[in-house]
CSV table of C-alpha atoms and ligand atoms in Angstrom, one decimal:
chain,number,residue,atom,x,y,z
C,1,UNK,CA,162.3,150.2,147.5
C,2,UNK,CA,159.1,149.9,146.4
C,3,UNK,CA,157.5,147.1,143.9
C,4,UNK,CA,155.6,147.2,141.3
C,5,UNK,CA,153.5,144.9,139.5
C,6,UNK,CA,152.8,145.0,135.5
C,7,UNK,CA,150.3,144.1,133.3
C,8,UNK,CA,150.6,144.0,129.3
C,9,UNK,CA,148.5,143.4,126.7
C,10,UNK,CA,148.9,145.7,123.4
C,11,UNK,CA,149.3,143.0,121.1
C,12,UNK,CA,150.3,139.4,121.5
C,13,UNK,CA,151.8,138.9,124.4
C,14,UNK,CA,150.3,138.3,127.3
C,15,UNK,CA,151.8,138.7,130.0
C,16,UNK,CA,153.2,140.1,134.1
C,17,UNK,CA,156.1,140.6,136.2
C,18,UNK,CA,156.9,142.3,139.0
C,19,UNK,CA,159.7,144.6,139.6
C,20,UNK,CA,161.3,146.1,142.0
C,21,UNK,CA,162.7,150.0,141.9
C,22,UNK,CA,166.5,148.5,142.8
C,23,UNK,CA,165.7,146.9,139.3
C,24,UNK,CA,165.6,143.3,141.0
C,25,UNK,CA,163.6,141.9,138.5
C,26,UNK,CA,161.2,139.5,141.0
C,27,UNK,CA,159.7,137.0,138.7
C,28,UNK,CA,157.9,137.1,135.1
C,29,UNK,CA,155.6,135.4,132.9
C,30,UNK,CA,155.0,135.8,129.6
C,31,UNK,CA,152.3,133.6,127.0
C,32,UNK,CA,152.7,134.1,124.0
C,33,UNK,CA,149.5,133.4,121.2
C,34,UNK,CA,151.7,133.0,118.0
C,35,UNK,CA,150.2,129.2,116.9
C,36,UNK,CA,146.9,130.5,117.6
C,37,UNK,CA,147.4,134.1,114.5
C,38,UNK,CA,149.8,132.1,112.9
C,39,UNK,CA,147.1,130.5,110.6
C,40,UNK,CA,146.5,133.9,109.7
C,41,UNK,CA,149.9,135.2,108.6
C,42,UNK,CA,149.4,137.8,111.1
C,43,UNK,CA,148.7,139.5,114.1
C,44,UNK,CA,144.1,138.9,114.5
C,45,UNK,CA,142.5,141.9,116.9
C,46,UNK,CA,139.8,139.1,118.5
C,47,UNK,CA,141.9,135.7,119.2
C,48,UNK,CA,144.3,137.9,120.5
C,49,UNK,CA,142.4,140.1,123.1
C,50,UNK,CA,139.8,136.9,124.2
C,51,UNK,CA,143.1,135.0,124.7
C,52,UNK,CA,145.0,138.2,126.8
C,53,UNK,CA,141.7,137.2,129.1
C,54,UNK,CA,142.1,133.5,129.8
C,55,UNK,CA,145.8,134.1,130.4
C,56,UNK,CA,146.4,137.6,132.2
C,57,UNK,CA,144.6,136.6,135.6
C,58,UNK,CA,146.2,132.8,135.4
C,59,UNK,CA,149.9,134.6,135.1
C,60,UNK,CA,149.4,137.3,137.6
C,61,UNK,CA,148.3,134.7,140.3
C,62,UNK,CA,151.7,133.0,138.3
C,63,UNK,CA,154.5,135.0,139.6
C,64,UNK,CA,152.8,136.4,142.7
C,65,UNK,CA,153.3,132.6,143.4
C,66,UNK,CA,156.9,132.3,142.0
C,67,UNK,CA,157.8,134.9,145.0
C,68,UNK,CA,155.7,134.2,147.6
C,69,UNK,CA,154.3,138.0,147.4
C,70,UNK,CA,151.0,138.9,147.6
C,71,UNK,CA,148.6,142.0,146.0
C,72,UNK,CA,149.7,143.5,149.5
C,73,UNK,CA,153.1,143.8,148.8
C,74,UNK,CA,152.7,145.2,145.9
C,75,UNK,CA,153.1,149.1,145.8
C,76,UNK,CA,151.5,150.3,142.6
C,77,UNK,CA,149.5,148.4,139.6
C,78,UNK,CA,151.9,149.5,136.0
C,79,UNK,CA,148.9,148.3,132.9
C,80,UNK,CA,149.6,149.2,129.6
C,81,UNK,CA,147.2,151.6,128.5
C,82,UNK,CA,148.2,152.0,124.5
C,83,UNK,CA,148.9,152.6,122.1
C,84,UNK,CA,148.5,149.0,120.6
C,85,UNK,CA,144.5,146.9,119.5
C,86,UNK,CA,142.3,148.4,121.6
C,87,UNK,CA,140.9,145.1,123.2
C,88,UNK,CA,144.0,143.6,124.5
C,89,UNK,CA,145.3,146.8,126.0
C,90,UNK,CA,140.9,147.5,127.8
C,91,UNK,CA,142.3,144.1,128.9
C,92,UNK,CA,145.4,144.7,130.8
C,93,UNK,CA,143.8,147.9,131.6
C,94,UNK,CA,140.5,146.5,133.8
C,95,UNK,CA,142.5,143.9,135.1
C,96,UNK,CA,145.5,146.4,136.0
C,97,UNK,CA,141.9,148.9,137.6
C,98,UNK,CA,140.3,145.8,139.1
C,99,UNK,CA,143.5,145.2,140.9
C,100,UNK,CA,144.8,148.4,141.6
C,101,UNK,CA,140.9,148.7,143.6
C,102,UNK,CA,140.7,145.6,145.2
C,103,UNK,CA,144.2,145.9,147.0
C,104,UNK,CA,143.5,150.1,147.7
C,105,UNK,CA,147.2,150.6,145.5
C,106,UNK,CA,148.0,153.0,142.8
C,107,UNK,CA,147.7,153.2,139.1
C,108,UNK,CA,149.6,153.7,136.9
C,109,UNK,CA,149.2,153.8,133.2
C,110,UNK,CA,151.3,153.0,131.1
C,111,UNK,CA,152.4,153.9,127.1
C,112,UNK,CA,154.2,151.1,125.8
C,113,UNK,CA,156.4,152.9,124.2
C,114,UNK,CA,157.7,154.7,127.0
C,115,UNK,CA,157.9,150.7,128.3
C,116,UNK,CA,160.5,149.9,125.3
C,117,UNK,CA,162.3,153.4,125.5
C,118,UNK,CA,162.8,152.8,129.7
C,119,UNK,CA,163.8,149.3,129.1
C,120,UNK,CA,167.7,150.0,128.8
C,121,UNK,CA,167.7,151.3,132.6
C,122,UNK,CA,166.0,148.1,133.5
C,123,UNK,CA,168.4,146.0,132.5
C,124,UNK,CA,171.4,148.2,132.4
C,125,UNK,CA,172.3,149.8,135.7
C,126,UNK,CA,174.8,152.9,134.6
C,127,UNK,CA,172.3,154.0,131.7
C,128,UNK,CA,171.5,158.4,131.9
C,129,UNK,CA,169.3,160.1,130.5
C,130,UNK,CA,169.7,162.0,127.4
C,131,UNK,CA,169.8,159.5,125.6
C,132,UNK,CA,169.4,158.3,121.9
C,133,UNK,CA,167.3,155.7,121.3
C,134,UNK,CA,166.1,153.5,118.2
C,135,UNK,CA,163.2,151.9,118.7
C,136,UNK,CA,162.5,149.2,116.3
C,137,UNK,CA,159.1,147.0,116.6
C,138,UNK,CA,156.5,145.3,114.2
C,139,UNK,CA,154.2,148.2,115.2
C,140,UNK,CA,156.8,151.7,115.3
C,141,UNK,CA,160.5,152.9,114.1
C,142,UNK,CA,161.0,155.7,115.4
C,143,UNK,CA,164.9,157.6,117.1
C,144,UNK,CA,163.7,159.2,120.0
C,145,UNK,CA,165.7,161.7,122.1
C,146,UNK,CA,164.9,160.5,126.2
C,147,UNK,CA,165.5,163.3,128.5
C,148,UNK,CA,164.2,162.4,131.5
C,149,UNK,CA,160.4,160.0,132.4
C,150,UNK,CA,157.9,161.6,130.8
C,151,UNK,CA,160.3,163.6,128.7
C,152,UNK,CA,160.7,162.3,124.8
C,153,UNK,CA,161.6,163.7,121.9
C,154,UNK,CA,160.6,162.3,119.0
C,155,UNK,CA,163.5,162.7,115.8
C,156,UNK,CA,161.9,160.8,113.2
C,157,UNK,CA,159.6,158.1,112.3
C,158,UNK,CA,158.2,156.0,109.8
C,159,UNK,CA,156.5,157.3,107.1
C,160,UNK,CA,154.7,154.0,105.7
C,161,UNK,CA,155.7,150.1,107.2
C,162,UNK,CA,157.8,149.5,111.1
C,163,UNK,CA,160.8,147.5,110.3
C,164,UNK,CA,160.0,144.6,112.1
C,165,UNK,CA,156.9,144.7,110.0
C,166,UNK,CA,159.3,145.1,107.1
C,167,UNK,CA,160.0,141.3,108.2
C,168,UNK,CA,157.2,140.1,108.8
C,169,UNK,CA,155.7,141.0,105.2
C,170,UNK,CA,159.2,139.9,103.6
C,171,UNK,CA,159.2,136.5,105.5
C,172,UNK,CA,155.9,135.7,104.6
C,173,UNK,CA,156.8,136.9,101.1
C,174,UNK,CA,159.4,134.0,101.3
C,175,UNK,CA,157.0,131.1,102.4
C,176,UNK,CA,158.3,131.9,106.0
C,177,UNK,CA,156.1,131.2,109.2
C,178,UNK,CA,154.7,134.1,111.8
C,179,UNK,CA,155.9,136.1,113.5
C,180,UNK,CA,159.1,136.1,110.3
C,181,UNK,CA,161.9,138.7,112.2
C,182,UNK,CA,163.9,135.6,113.9
C,183,UNK,CA,162.7,134.0,111.1
C,184,UNK,CA,164.4,135.5,108.3
C,185,UNK,CA,167.6,136.5,110.2
C,186,UNK,CA,168.4,132.6,110.5
C,187,UNK,CA,167.8,131.9,106.5
C,188,UNK,CA,169.9,134.6,106.3
C,189,UNK,CA,173.0,133.0,107.8
C,190,UNK,CA,172.6,130.5,104.6
C,191,UNK,CA,172.3,133.8,102.0
C,192,UNK,CA,174.8,136.3,100.1
C,193,UNK,CA,173.9,139.3,101.7
C,194,UNK,CA,175.3,141.4,97.9
C,195,UNK,CA,173.3,139.0,95.9
C,196,UNK,CA,169.8,140.8,95.1
C,197,UNK,CA,170.2,144.2,94.7
C,198,UNK,CA,167.5,146.5,97.2
C,199,UNK,CA,166.8,149.8,97.3
C,200,UNK,CA,167.8,151.8,100.6
C,201,UNK,CA,164.7,153.7,101.3
C,202,UNK,CA,165.8,156.9,102.1
C,203,UNK,CA,169.3,157.1,102.2
C,204,UNK,CA,170.4,160.4,102.6
C,205,UNK,CA,167.9,162.1,102.6
C,206,UNK,CA,168.1,165.1,105.4
C,207,UNK,CA,165.0,164.7,108.3
C,208,UNK,CA,166.0,161.0,109.6
C,209,UNK,CA,162.6,159.6,109.1
C,210,UNK,CA,161.8,155.5,107.4
C,211,UNK,CA,161.0,154.5,104.7
C,212,UNK,CA,160.4,150.8,104.0
C,213,UNK,CA,157.1,149.6,101.8
C,214,UNK,CA,159.3,149.8,98.7
C,215,UNK,CA,162.2,147.5,100.0
C,216,UNK,CA,159.1,145.3,100.6
C,217,UNK,CA,157.8,145.4,97.1
C,218,UNK,CA,161.3,145.1,95.6
C,219,UNK,CA,161.4,141.8,98.4
C,220,UNK,CA,158.0,140.8,96.5
C,221,UNK,CA,159.5,141.1,92.7
C,222,UNK,CA,162.4,139.7,94.2
C,223,UNK,CA,160.6,136.7,95.2
C,224,UNK,CA,158.2,136.4,92.3
C,225,UNK,CA,161.2,136.2,89.8
C,226,UNK,CA,161.7,133.1,90.5
C,227,UNK,CA,165.7,134.2,89.6
C,228,UNK,CA,167.3,134.0,94.1
C,229,UNK,CA,167.3,131.9,96.5
C,230,UNK,CA,166.0,132.2,99.9
C,231,UNK,CA,168.0,132.9,101.3
C,232,UNK,CA,169.8,135.5,99.1
C,233,UNK,CA,166.8,137.2,99.0
C,234,UNK,CA,166.4,137.2,102.9
C,235,UNK,CA,170.3,138.4,103.7
C,236,UNK,CA,169.7,141.3,100.5
C,237,UNK,CA,166.8,142.4,103.1
C,238,UNK,CA,168.7,142.1,106.6
C,239,UNK,CA,171.4,144.1,104.7
C,240,UNK,CA,169.3,146.8,103.8
C,241,UNK,CA,167.6,147.2,106.7
C,242,UNK,CA,170.8,147.7,108.3
C,243,UNK,CA,172.2,150.5,105.9
C,244,UNK,CA,168.7,152.0,106.0
C,245,UNK,CA,168.3,152.0,110.0
C,246,UNK,CA,172.4,152.8,110.3
C,247,UNK,CA,172.3,156.1,108.1
C,248,UNK,CA,168.9,157.6,109.9
C,249,UNK,CA,170.2,156.5,113.6
C,250,UNK,CA,173.3,158.6,112.3
C,251,UNK,CA,171.5,161.6,111.4
C,252,UNK,CA,169.7,161.4,114.2
C,253,UNK,CA,173.4,162.2,116.8
C,254,UNK,CA,173.9,164.9,115.0
C,255,UNK,CA,170.1,166.6,115.5
C,256,UNK,CA,169.8,165.1,118.8
C,257,UNK,CA,172.3,166.7,121.1
C,258,UNK,CA,174.4,165.7,123.7
C,259,UNK,CA,173.8,162.3,124.8
C,260,UNK,CA,175.0,159.7,127.2
C,261,UNK,CA,175.0,156.5,125.0
C,262,UNK,CA,173.1,155.0,122.0
C,263,UNK,CA,170.7,152.9,122.7
C,264,UNK,CA,167.7,150.3,121.2
C,265,UNK,CA,165.1,148.6,122.1
C,266,UNK,CA,161.8,147.1,120.0
C,267,UNK,CA,160.8,143.8,118.5
C,268,UNK,CA,163.9,144.5,116.1
C,269,UNK,CA,166.9,144.6,118.6
C,270,UNK,CA,167.0,140.8,119.6
C,271,UNK,CA,168.4,141.2,115.0
C,272,UNK,CA,171.8,140.1,115.7
C,273,UNK,CA,173.2,141.8,112.5
C,274,UNK,CA,171.5,144.9,113.5
C,275,UNK,CA,173.1,145.3,117.1
C,276,UNK,CA,176.4,144.7,115.4
C,277,UNK,CA,176.2,147.3,112.8
C,278,UNK,CA,174.8,149.5,115.6
C,279,UNK,CA,178.0,148.9,118.0
C,280,UNK,CA,180.1,150.0,115.0
C,281,UNK,CA,178.2,153.0,114.5
C,282,UNK,CA,178.0,153.3,119.0
C,283,UNK,CA,181.9,153.1,118.4
C,284,UNK,CA,182.2,155.6,115.5
C,285,UNK,CA,180.6,158.1,117.8
C,286,UNK,CA,182.1,157.9,120.8
C,287,UNK,CA,179.5,156.3,122.7
C,288,UNK,CA,178.3,153.8,124.9
C,289,UNK,CA,175.2,151.3,123.2
C,290,UNK,CA,173.2,149.9,125.4
C,291,UNK,CA,170.9,147.2,123.7
C,292,UNK,CA,168.4,145.8,126.8
C,293,UNK,CA,169.3,141.5,126.5
C,294,UNK,CA,166.6,139.6,123.6
C,295,UNK,CA,163.7,138.7,126.1
C,296,UNK,CA,163.8,142.3,127.6
C,297,UNK,CA,163.6,143.9,123.7
C,298,UNK,CA,160.4,141.9,121.9
C,299,UNK,CA,157.0,142.9,124.3
C,300,UNK,CA,157.2,142.0,127.9
C,301,UNK,CA,155.9,142.5,131.1
C,302,UNK,CA,158.5,143.3,133.2
C,303,UNK,CA,159.1,146.6,131.3
C,304,UNK,CA,155.5,147.7,132.5
C,305,UNK,CA,156.7,147.4,135.5
C,306,UNK,CA,159.9,148.9,135.4
C,307,UNK,CA,158.6,152.2,133.5
C,308,UNK,CA,156.0,151.9,136.4
C,309,UNK,CA,158.6,151.9,138.2
C,310,UNK,CA,160.1,155.3,137.1
C,311,UNK,CA,156.9,156.6,137.0
C,312,UNK,CA,156.0,156.4,140.4
C,313,UNK,CA,159.8,157.2,141.3
C,314,UNK,CA,158.6,160.7,139.9
C,315,UNK,CA,155.0,160.8,141.5
C,316,UNK,CA,153.2,160.0,138.4
C,317,UNK,CA,149.7,157.5,138.8
C,318,UNK,CA,146.6,157.8,136.8
C,319,UNK,CA,143.1,158.2,138.1
C,320,UNK,CA,140.9,154.2,137.9
C,321,UNK,CA,138.8,156.9,135.1
C,322,UNK,CA,142.0,156.4,132.8
C,323,UNK,CA,141.1,156.1,129.9
C,324,UNK,CA,143.0,153.2,127.1
C,325,UNK,CA,143.9,154.5,124.2
C,326,UNK,CA,144.6,153.1,120.6
C,327,UNK,CA,146.8,156.1,119.5
C,328,UNK,CA,149.3,157.5,121.8
C,329,UNK,CA,151.7,159.1,120.8
C,330,UNK,CA,154.9,159.8,123.2
C,331,UNK,CA,156.1,163.1,122.3
C,332,UNK,CA,152.8,164.6,121.9
C,333,UNK,CA,154.2,167.5,120.0
C,334,UNK,CA,155.8,166.0,117.4
C,335,UNK,CA,154.7,166.9,114.2
C,336,UNK,CA,152.9,164.5,112.2
C,337,UNK,CA,154.8,162.9,108.9
C,338,UNK,CA,152.8,161.8,105.6
C,339,UNK,CA,151.6,158.3,106.0
C,340,UNK,CA,153.4,157.7,109.2
C,341,UNK,CA,149.6,155.7,109.9
C,342,UNK,CA,148.0,154.9,113.0
C,343,UNK,CA,150.9,154.4,114.7
C,344,UNK,CA,153.5,156.9,115.1
Z,401,KG4,O1,158.3,144.9,119.5
Z,401,KG4,P1,157.8,143.6,119.6
Z,401,KG4,O2,157.7,142.6,120.2
Z,401,KG4,O3,156.5,143.4,119.5
Z,401,KG4,C1,156.0,145.4,119.3
Z,401,KG4,O4,156.1,145.9,120.1
Z,401,KG4,O5,155.5,145.4,117.9
Z,401,KG4,O6,158.2,143.3,118.4
Z,401,KG4,C2,157.6,142.4,117.1
Z,401,KG4,C3,158.6,142.5,116.5
Z,401,KG4,C4,158.4,141.2,115.2
Z,401,KG4,O7,157.9,142.5,113.7
Z,401,KG4,C5,159.1,140.7,115.4
Z,401,KG4,O8,158.8,140.2,113.4
Z,401,KG4,C6,160.1,142.0,115.1
Z,401,KG4,O9,159.7,142.0,116.7
Z,401,KG4,N1,161.4,140.7,115.7
Z,401,KG4,C7,162.5,140.7,114.8
Z,401,KG4,C8,163.2,139.6,115.4
Z,401,KG4,N2,163.2,139.6,116.5
Z,401,KG4,C9,161.6,140.1,116.4
Z,401,KG4,N3,163.2,141.0,113.7
Z,401,KG4,C10,164.8,141.1,113.1
Z,401,KG4,N4,164.6,139.5,113.4
Z,401,KG4,C11,164.9,139.6,115.4
Z,401,KG4,N5,165.7,138.3,115.9
Z,402,ZN,ZN1,156.2,146.5,121.3
């Protein structure tokens, strides 16, 4: 049994966690920054980086003291090394390097996407490779065949916005506070999903890629028209996103080859209707459906510690001069998709 200290700082959550290789989450702590970024309607990289500097070490101290453990009891230190906002990534990675050096422990540079991709195995001990993963967050919207630790085939990505980004931008258009995804889900409960006709970009296209920019523009037009209740726009938008995610995932199930389960991870996986529709798709395909609990879907350090535990068990550690990577595809062989921009 090994114990991994995980650090996360790639976007606007600062987090530390201690996770054991037997899936025990010994302690986890998280400091969100939503109130610091809310006045700007989105994450301000410089504010985020400074907040990580202030908060990360106190969180490390908190999880150690809560668990009654010292750094000497930890087997390895796992830190997010990308992709993400480079200032924040550097804060977490340099902190991880310093702790690893001081305590003479191995360092594991974790790809944040691998954290999301393996988090369902932390939540569900029965989840075996290979599985089809829908990774839907604020920065990413991908379908991945997860064949094993460090073995990913990217089947699809977004050619413009990520699903969470579409939620956040549409929420902003509806005048909802940042971060908009959960707020929009709440508002949508009071609306009629059939009230506002909205497009389903790329629905039915052969490659299972995603596109949400046109949907967001249609939301902007619906808001500007003044003809619809905000709750109806929210409900109609959410229904359109669900239709796109399900259609694309169904297609990827055919492209993936045999899989043990349909799995969802990333912040948008916290969305109730998205989860329900994916459950129905899994039922239709005769597959198990695995969705980690909401707090494990949004950014956290337990998933980074767990990815570290999986890599550590596979003998994968990194030198102390490993570089932070603002861009870092999980599947380096995946083709560059037109318009996929910086995040794919
Ligand atoms: O995984 P995550 O915490 O950070 C990234 O790596 O991007 O995902 C955050 C994203 C945000 O866009 C947020 O609005 C969205 O996940 N999100 C939701 C919900 N909860 C979080 N979107 C829709 N419904 C939700 N309940
Ligand atoms: Zn994330």
